[in-house]
Structure formats: C-alpha cells, structure tokens
Short mmCIF file of N, CA and C in Angstrom, two decimals:
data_model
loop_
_atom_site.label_atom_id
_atom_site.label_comp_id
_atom_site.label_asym_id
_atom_site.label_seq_id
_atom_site.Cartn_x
_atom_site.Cartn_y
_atom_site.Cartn_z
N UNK A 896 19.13 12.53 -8.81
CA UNK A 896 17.89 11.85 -8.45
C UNK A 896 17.88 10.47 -9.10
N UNK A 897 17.77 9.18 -8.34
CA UNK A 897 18.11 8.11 -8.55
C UNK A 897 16.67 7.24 -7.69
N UNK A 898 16.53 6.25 -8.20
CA UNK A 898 15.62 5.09 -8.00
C UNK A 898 16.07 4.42 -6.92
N UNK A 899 15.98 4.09 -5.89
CA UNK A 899 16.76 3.23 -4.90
C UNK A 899 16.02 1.59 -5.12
N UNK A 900 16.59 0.80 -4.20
CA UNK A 900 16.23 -0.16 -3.54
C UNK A 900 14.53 -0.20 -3.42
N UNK A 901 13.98 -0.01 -2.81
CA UNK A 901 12.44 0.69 -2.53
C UNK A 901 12.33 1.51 -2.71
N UNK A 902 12.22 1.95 -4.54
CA UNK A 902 11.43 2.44 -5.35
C UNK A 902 11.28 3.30 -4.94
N UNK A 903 12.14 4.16 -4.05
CA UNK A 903 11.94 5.47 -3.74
C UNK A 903 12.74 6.69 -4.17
N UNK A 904 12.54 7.74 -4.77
CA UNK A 904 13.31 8.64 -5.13
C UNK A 904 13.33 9.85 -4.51
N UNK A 905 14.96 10.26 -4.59
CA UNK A 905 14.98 11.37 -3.19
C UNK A 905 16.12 12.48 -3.84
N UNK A 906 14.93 13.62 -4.24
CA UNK A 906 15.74 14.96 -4.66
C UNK A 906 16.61 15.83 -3.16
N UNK A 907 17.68 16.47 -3.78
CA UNK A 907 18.11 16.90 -2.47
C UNK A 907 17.12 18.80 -2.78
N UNK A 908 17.54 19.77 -2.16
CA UNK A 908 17.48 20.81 -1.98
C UNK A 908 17.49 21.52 -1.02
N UNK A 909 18.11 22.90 -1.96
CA UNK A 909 18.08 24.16 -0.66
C UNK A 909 17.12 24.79 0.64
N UNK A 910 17.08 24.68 1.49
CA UNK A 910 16.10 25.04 2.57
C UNK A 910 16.59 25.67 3.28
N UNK A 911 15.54 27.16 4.03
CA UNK A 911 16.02 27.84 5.40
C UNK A 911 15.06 27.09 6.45
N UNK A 912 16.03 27.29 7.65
CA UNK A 912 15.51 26.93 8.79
C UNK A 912 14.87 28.24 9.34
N UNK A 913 14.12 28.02 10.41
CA UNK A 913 13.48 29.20 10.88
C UNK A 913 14.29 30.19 11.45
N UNK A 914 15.32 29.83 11.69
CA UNK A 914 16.30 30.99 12.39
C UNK A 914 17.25 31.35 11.23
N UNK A 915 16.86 31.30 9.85
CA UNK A 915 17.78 32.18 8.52
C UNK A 915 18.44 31.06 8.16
N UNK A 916 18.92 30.34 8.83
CA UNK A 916 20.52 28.95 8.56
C UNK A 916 20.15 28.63 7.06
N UNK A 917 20.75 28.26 5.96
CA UNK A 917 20.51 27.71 4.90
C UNK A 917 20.72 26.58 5.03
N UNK A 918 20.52 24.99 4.97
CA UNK A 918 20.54 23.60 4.61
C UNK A 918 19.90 23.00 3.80
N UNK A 919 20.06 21.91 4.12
CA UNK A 919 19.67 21.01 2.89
C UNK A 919 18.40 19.99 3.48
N UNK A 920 17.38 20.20 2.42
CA UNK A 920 16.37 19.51 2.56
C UNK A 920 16.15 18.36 1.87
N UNK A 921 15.28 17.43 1.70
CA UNK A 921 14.60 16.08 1.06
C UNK A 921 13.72 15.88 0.72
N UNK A 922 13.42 15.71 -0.47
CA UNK A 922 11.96 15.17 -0.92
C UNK A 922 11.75 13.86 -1.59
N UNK A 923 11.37 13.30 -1.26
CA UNK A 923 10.74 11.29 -1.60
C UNK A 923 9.82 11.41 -2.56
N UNK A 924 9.76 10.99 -3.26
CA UNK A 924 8.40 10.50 -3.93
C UNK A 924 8.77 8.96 -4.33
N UNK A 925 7.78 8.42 -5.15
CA UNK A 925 7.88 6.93 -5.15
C UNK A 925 8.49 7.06 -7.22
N UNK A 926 8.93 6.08 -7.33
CA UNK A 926 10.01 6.07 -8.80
C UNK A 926 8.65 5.75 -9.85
N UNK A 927 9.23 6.49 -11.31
CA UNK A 927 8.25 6.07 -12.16
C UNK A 927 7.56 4.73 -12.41
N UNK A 928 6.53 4.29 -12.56
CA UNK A 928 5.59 2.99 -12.41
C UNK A 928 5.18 2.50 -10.96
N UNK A 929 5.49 3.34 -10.19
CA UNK A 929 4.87 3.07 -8.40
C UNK A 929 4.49 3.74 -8.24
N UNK A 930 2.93 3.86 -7.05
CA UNK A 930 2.45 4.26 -6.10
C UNK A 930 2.73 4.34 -4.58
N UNK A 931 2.05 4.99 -4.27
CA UNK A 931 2.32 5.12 -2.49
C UNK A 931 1.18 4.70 -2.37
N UNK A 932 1.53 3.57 -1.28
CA UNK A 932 0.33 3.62 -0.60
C UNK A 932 0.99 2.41 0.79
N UNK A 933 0.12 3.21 2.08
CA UNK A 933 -0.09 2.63 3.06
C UNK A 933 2.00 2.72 3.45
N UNK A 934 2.57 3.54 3.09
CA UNK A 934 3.76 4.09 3.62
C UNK A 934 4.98 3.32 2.67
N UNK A 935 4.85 3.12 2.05
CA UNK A 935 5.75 1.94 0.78
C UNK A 935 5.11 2.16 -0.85
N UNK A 936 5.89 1.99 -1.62
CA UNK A 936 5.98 2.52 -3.03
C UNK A 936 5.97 1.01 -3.41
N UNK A 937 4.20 0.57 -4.64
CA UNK A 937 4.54 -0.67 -4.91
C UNK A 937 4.38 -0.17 -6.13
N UNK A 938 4.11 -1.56 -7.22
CA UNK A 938 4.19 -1.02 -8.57
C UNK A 938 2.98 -0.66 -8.65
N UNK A 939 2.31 0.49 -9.71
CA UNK A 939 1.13 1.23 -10.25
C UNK A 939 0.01 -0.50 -10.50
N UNK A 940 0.75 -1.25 -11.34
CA UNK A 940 0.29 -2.60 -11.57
C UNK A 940 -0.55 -3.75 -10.78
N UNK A 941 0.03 -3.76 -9.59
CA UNK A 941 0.11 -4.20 -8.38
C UNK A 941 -1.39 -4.88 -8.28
N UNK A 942 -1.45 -5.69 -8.22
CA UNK A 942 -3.04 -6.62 -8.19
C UNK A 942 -3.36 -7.42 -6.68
N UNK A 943 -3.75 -6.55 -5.61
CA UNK A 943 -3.74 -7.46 -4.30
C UNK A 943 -4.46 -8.67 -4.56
N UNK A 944 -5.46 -8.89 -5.00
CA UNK A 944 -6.26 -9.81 -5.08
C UNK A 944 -6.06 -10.91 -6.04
N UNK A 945 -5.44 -10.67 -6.95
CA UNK A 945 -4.36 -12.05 -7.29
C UNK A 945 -3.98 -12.82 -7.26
N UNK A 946 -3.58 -13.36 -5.89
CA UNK A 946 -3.71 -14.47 -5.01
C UNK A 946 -4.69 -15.03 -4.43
N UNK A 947 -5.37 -14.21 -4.35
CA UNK A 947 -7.12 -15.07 -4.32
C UNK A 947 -7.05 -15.32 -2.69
N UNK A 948 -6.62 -13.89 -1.82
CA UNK A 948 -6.48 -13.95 -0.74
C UNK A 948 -8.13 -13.98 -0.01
N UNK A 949 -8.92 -14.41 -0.97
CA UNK A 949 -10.17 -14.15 0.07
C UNK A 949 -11.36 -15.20 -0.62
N UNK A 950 -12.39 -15.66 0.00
CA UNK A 950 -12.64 -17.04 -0.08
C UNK A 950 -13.85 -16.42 -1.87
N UNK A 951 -14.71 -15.35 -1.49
CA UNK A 951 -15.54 -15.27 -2.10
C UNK A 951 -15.05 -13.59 -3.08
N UNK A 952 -15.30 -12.59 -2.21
CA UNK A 952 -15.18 -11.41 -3.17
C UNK A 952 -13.87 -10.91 -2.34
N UNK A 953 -12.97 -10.14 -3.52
CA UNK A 953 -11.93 -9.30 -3.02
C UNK A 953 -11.87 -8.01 -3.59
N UNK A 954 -11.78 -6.80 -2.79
CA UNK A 954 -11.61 -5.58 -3.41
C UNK A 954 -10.21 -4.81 -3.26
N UNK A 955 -9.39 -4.23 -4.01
CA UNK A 955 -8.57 -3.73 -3.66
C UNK A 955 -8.63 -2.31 -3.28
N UNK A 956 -8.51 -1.78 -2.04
CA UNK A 956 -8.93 -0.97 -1.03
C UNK A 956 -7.67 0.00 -0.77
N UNK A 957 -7.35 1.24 -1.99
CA UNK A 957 -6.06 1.57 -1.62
C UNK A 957 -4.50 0.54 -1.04
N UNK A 958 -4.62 -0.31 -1.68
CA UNK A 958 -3.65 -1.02 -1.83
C UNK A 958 -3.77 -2.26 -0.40
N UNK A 959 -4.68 -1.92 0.14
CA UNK A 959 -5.02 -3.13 0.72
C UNK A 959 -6.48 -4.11 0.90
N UNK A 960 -5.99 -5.16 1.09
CA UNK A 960 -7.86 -6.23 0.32
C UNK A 960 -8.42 -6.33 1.30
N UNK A 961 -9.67 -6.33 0.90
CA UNK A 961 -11.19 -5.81 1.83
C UNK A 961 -12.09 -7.13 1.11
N UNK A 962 -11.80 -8.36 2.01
CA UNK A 962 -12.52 -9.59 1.71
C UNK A 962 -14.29 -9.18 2.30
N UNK A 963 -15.28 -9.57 1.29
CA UNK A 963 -16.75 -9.55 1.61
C UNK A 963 -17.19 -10.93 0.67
N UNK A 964 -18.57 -11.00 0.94
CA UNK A 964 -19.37 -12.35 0.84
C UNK A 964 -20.54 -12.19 -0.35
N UNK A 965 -20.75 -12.79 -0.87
CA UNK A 965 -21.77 -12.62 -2.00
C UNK A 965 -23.10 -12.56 -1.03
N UNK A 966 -24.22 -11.89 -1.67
CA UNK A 966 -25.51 -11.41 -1.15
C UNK A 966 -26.07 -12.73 -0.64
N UNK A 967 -26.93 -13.12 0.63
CA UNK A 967 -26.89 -14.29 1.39
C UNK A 967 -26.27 -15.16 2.39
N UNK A 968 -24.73 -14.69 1.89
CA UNK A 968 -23.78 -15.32 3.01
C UNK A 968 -23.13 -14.26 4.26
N UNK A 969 -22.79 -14.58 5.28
CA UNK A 969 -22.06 -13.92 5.80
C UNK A 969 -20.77 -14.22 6.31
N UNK A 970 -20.06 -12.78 6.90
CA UNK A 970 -18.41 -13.65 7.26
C UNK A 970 -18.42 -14.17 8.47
N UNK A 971 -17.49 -15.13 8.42
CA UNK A 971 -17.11 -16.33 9.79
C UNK A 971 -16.17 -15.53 10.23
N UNK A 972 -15.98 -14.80 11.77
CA UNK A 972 -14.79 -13.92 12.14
C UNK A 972 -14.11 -15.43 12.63
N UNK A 973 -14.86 -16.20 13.76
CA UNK A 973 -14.22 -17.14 14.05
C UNK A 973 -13.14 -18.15 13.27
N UNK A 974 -13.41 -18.22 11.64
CA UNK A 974 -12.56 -18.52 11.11
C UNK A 974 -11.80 -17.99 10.86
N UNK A 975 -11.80 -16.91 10.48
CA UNK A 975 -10.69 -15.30 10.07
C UNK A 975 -9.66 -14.97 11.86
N UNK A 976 -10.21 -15.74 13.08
CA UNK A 976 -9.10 -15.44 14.24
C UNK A 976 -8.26 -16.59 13.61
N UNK A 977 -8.52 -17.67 13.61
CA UNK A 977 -7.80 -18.65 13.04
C UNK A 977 -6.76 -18.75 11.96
N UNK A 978 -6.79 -17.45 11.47
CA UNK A 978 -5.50 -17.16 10.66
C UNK A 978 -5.62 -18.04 9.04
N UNK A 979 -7.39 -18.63 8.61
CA UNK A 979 -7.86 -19.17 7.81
C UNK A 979 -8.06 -18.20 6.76
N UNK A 980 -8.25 -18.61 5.65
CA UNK A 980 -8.51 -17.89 4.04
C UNK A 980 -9.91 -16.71 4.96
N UNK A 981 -10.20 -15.49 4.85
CA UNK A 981 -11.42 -14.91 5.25
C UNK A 981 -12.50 -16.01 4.73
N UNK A 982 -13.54 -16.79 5.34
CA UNK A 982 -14.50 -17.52 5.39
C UNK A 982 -16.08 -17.08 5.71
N UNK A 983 -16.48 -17.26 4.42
CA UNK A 983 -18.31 -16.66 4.42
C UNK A 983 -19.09 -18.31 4.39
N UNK A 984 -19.86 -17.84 5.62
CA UNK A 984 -21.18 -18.90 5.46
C UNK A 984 -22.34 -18.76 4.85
#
C-alpha cells in the first residue's frame, strides 16, 4: 500500500465473485493528510477561499466555494455569466 500520484491509496485483496471464483479486489482511500471530496483527494489543509475567489463572503462548502453578499446587497448573476469575480450589488 503506497501513496500514488493523486494521493490515492490502493490496498489489494481477496474477494469471491458471486459464482464462488476467488479474485482480487481494490480498495482506494485518499493518503494520510487528504480528504475526499467531490471525487479527488486534496490536502485535509486545503483553504478554497484563499484566493479570494469571491467579491464579498466565501464559504467553503465541502470542498467547494459558495460565494454570498453581506446583509443589504445582492448577487449580480449577470456578472457571474460573464465569467467575472461572483459580483454583489
């Protein structure tokens, strides 16, 4: 059991198939200091909001950011099609 490339680690083991056959099975989990989340193993550490991907508030939302607006403003979608920072008026 080894750490790969993407932080993924993969025990082998014994398994029957439904018809008796003995083979070999797989199990993944993500390597010590990572999480899973959203199908990829990042580090436990991992700070989405960091980058200051969002104009006003950022939450990190199971490993992905959930931009909202302080009380008074609201969000501009029209700026957010535009491929702009998420934008509250």
């Amino acid at each position: 059991e080894g750490c790969s490339e993407n932080n993924v680690s993969t025990t082998k083991y014994p398994c029957v198939k439904s018809t008796g056959e003995v083979t070999t099975c797989y199990r993944k989990k993500c390597c010590k200091g990572f999480k899973f989340v959203l199908g990829q193993c990042i580090p436990e550490d991992y700070d989405v909001c960091a980058g200051a991907p969002c104009e006003q508030q950022c939450t990190d939302h199971f490993g992905r950011v959930v931009c909202t607006c302080y009380p008074g403003y609201r969000y501009d979608r029209e700026r957010h099609r535009k491929r702009e920072k998420p934008y509250c008026l």
